[in-house]
PDB file of C-alpha atoms in Angstrom:
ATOM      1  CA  UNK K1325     106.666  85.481 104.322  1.00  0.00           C
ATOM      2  CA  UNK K1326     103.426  83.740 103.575  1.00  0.00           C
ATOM      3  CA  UNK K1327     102.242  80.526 105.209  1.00  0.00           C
ATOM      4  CA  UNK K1328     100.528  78.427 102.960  1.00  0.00           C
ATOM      5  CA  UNK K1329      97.885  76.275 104.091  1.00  0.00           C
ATOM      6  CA  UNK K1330      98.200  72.684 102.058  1.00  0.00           C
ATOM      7  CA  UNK K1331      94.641  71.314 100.613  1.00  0.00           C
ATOM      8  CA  UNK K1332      93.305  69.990 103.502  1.00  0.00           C
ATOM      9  CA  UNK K1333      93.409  72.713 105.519  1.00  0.00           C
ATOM     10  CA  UNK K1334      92.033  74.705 103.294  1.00  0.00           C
ATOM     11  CA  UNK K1335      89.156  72.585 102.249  1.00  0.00           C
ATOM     12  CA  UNK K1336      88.249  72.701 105.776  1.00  0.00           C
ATOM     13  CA  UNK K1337      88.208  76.230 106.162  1.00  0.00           C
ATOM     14  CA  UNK K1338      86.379  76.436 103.346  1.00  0.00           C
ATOM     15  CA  UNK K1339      83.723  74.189 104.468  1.00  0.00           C
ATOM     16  CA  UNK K1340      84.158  75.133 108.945  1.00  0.00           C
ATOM     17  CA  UNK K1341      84.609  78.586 108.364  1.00  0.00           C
ATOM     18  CA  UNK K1342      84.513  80.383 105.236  1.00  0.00           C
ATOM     19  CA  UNK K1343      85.129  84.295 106.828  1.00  0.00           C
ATOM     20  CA  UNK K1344      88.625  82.938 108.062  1.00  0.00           C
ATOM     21  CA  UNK K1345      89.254  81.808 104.517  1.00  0.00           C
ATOM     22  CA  UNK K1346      88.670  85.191 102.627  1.00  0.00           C
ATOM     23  CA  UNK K1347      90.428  87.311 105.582  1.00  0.00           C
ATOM     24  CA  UNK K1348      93.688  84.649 104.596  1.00  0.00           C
ATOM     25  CA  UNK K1349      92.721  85.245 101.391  1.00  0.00           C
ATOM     26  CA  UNK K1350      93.161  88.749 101.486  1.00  0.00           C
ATOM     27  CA  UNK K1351      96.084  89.101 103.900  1.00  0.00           C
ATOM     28  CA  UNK K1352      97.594  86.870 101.598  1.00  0.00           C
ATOM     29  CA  UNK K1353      97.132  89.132  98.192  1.00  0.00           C
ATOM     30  CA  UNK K1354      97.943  92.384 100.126  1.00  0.00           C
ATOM     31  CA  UNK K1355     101.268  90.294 101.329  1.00  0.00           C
ATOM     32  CA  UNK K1356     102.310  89.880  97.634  1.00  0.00           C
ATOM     33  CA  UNK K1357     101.660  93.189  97.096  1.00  0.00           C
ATOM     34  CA  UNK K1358     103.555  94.390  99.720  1.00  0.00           C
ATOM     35  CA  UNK K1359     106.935  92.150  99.059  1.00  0.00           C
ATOM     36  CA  UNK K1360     106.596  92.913  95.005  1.00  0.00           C
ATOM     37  CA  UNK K1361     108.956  95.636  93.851  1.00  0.00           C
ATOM     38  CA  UNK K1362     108.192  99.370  93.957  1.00  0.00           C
ATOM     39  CA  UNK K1363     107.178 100.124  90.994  1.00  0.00           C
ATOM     40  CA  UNK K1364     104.483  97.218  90.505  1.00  0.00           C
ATOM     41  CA  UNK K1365     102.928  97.543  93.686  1.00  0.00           C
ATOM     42  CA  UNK K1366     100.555 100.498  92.400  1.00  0.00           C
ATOM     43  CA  UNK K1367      99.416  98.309  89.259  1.00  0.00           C
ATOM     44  CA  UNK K1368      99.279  94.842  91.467  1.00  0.00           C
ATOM     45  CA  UNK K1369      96.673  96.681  93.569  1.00  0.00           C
ATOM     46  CA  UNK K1370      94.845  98.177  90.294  1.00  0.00           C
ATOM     47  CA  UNK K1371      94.607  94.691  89.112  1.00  0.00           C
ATOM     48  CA  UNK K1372      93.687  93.168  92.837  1.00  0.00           C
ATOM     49  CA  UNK K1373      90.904  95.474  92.910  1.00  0.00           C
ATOM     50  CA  UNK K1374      89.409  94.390  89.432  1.00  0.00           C
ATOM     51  CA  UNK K1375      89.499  90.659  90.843  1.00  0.00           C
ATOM     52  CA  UNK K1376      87.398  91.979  94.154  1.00  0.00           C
ATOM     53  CA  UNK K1377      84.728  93.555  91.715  1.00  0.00           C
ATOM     54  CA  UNK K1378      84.169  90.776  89.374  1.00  0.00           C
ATOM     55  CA  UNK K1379      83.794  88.433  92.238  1.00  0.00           C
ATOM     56  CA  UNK K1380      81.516  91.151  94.510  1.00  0.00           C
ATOM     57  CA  UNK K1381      79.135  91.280  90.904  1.00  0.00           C
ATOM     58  CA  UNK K1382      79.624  87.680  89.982  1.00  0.00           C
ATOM     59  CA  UNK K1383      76.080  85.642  90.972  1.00  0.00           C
ATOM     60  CA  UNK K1384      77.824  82.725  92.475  1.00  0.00           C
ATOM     61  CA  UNK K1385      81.479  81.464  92.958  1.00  0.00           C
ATOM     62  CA  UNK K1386      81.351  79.818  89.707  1.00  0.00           C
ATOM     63  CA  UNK K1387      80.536  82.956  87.226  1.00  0.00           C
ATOM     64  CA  UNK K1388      83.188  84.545  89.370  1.00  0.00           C
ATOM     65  CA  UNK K1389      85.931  81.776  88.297  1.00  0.00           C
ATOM     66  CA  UNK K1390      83.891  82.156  84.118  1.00  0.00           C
ATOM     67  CA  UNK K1391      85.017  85.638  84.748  1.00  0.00           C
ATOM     68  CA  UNK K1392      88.443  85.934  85.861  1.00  0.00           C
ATOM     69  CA  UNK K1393      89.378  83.404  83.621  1.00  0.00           C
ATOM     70  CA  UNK K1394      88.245  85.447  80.653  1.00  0.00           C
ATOM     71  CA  UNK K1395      89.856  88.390  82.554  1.00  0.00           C
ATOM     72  CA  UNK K1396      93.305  85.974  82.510  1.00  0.00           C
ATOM     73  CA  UNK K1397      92.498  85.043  79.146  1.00  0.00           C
ATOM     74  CA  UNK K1398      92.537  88.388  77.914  1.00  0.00           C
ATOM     75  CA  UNK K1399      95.817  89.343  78.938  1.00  0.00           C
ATOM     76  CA  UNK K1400      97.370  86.488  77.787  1.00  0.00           C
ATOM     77  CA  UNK K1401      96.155  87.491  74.085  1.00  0.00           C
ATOM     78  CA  UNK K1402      97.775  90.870  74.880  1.00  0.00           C
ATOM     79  CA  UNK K1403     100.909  89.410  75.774  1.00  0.00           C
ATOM     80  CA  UNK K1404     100.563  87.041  72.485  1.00  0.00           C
ATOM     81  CA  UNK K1405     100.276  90.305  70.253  1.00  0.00           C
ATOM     82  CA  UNK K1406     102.509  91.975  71.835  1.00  0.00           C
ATOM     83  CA  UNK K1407     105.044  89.129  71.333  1.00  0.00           C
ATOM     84  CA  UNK K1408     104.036  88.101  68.109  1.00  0.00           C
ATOM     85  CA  UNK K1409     104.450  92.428  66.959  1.00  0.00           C
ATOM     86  CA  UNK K1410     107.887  92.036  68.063  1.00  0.00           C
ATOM     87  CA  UNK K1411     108.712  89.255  65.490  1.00  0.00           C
ATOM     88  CA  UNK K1412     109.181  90.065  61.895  1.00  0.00           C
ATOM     89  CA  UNK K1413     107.826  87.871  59.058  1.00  0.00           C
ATOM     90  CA  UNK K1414     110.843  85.535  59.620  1.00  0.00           C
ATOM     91  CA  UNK K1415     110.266  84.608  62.923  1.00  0.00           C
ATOM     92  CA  UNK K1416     113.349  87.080  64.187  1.00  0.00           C
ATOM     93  CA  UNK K1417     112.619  88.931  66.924  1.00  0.00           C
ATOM     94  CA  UNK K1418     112.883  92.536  67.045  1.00  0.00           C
ATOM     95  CA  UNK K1419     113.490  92.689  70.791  1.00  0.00           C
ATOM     96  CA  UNK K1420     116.894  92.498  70.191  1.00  0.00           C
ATOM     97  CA  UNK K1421     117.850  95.142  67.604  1.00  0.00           C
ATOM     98  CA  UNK K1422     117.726  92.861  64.854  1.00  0.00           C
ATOM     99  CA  UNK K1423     117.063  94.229  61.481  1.00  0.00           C
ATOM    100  CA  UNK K1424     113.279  93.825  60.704  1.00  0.00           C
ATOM    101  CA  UNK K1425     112.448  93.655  56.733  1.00  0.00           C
ATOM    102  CA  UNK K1426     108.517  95.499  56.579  1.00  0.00           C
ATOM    103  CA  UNK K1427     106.948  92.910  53.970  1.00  0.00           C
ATOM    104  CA  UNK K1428     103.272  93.873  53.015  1.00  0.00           C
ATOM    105  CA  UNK K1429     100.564  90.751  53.967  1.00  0.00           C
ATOM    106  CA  UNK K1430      97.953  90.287  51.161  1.00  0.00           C
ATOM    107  CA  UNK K1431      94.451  88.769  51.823  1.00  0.00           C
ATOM    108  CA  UNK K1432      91.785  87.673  50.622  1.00  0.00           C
ATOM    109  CA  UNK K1433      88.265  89.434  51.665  1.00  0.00           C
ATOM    110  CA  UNK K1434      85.621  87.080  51.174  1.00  0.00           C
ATOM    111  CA  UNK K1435      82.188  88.740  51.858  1.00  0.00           C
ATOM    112  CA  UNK K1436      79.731  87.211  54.343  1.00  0.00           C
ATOM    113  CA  UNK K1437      76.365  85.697  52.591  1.00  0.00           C
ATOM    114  CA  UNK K1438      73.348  87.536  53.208  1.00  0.00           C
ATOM    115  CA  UNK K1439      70.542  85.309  54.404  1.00  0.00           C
TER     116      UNK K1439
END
């Protein structure tokens, strides 16, 4: 089980000692790992280890927070599509066996204006 640290504590780790912080910080995560079920584990760590690189190659702590917010960003629109694939034109979803009616979507293409 984890101990967490509340606010203050870790504001003044962050400013006393910053090494202490990240080896938390990484017992922590590898903790999580550890207690998550089998057969996550091996994509928990996948994912763990993209977080360490784009904060190793971010140039400070705040293009490191830009980044993995894009990074959560991102999989957020992949669970939105993936959602929004499993509902039919009706708003049913088709996660449940429900009958989906395939109903062709017509557009418009407008052209872009040449300068």
């Amino acid at each position: 089980m984890i101990n967490l640290l509340n606010f203050e504590e870790l504001l003044r780790l962050a400013q006393n000692d910053p090494d202490k912080l990240e080896q938390l910080r990484i017992q922590w995560c590898e903790q999580i790992i550890h207690d998550a079920p089998r057969e996550y584990r091996r994509k928990l760590r996948g994912l763990q280890f993209r977080i360490d690189m784009e904060r190793r190659k971010a140039k400070s702590p705040m293009a490191a927070c830009i980044s993995l917010s894009g990074m959560m960003h991102d999989s957020f629109d992949h669970l939105r599509y993936a959602l929004n694939d499993a509902t039919d034109t009706t708003g049913r979803s088709a996660l449940f066996g429900e009958e989906i009616q395939n109903t062709p979507e017509l557009a418009t293409v407008l052209p872009f204006r040449r300068a």
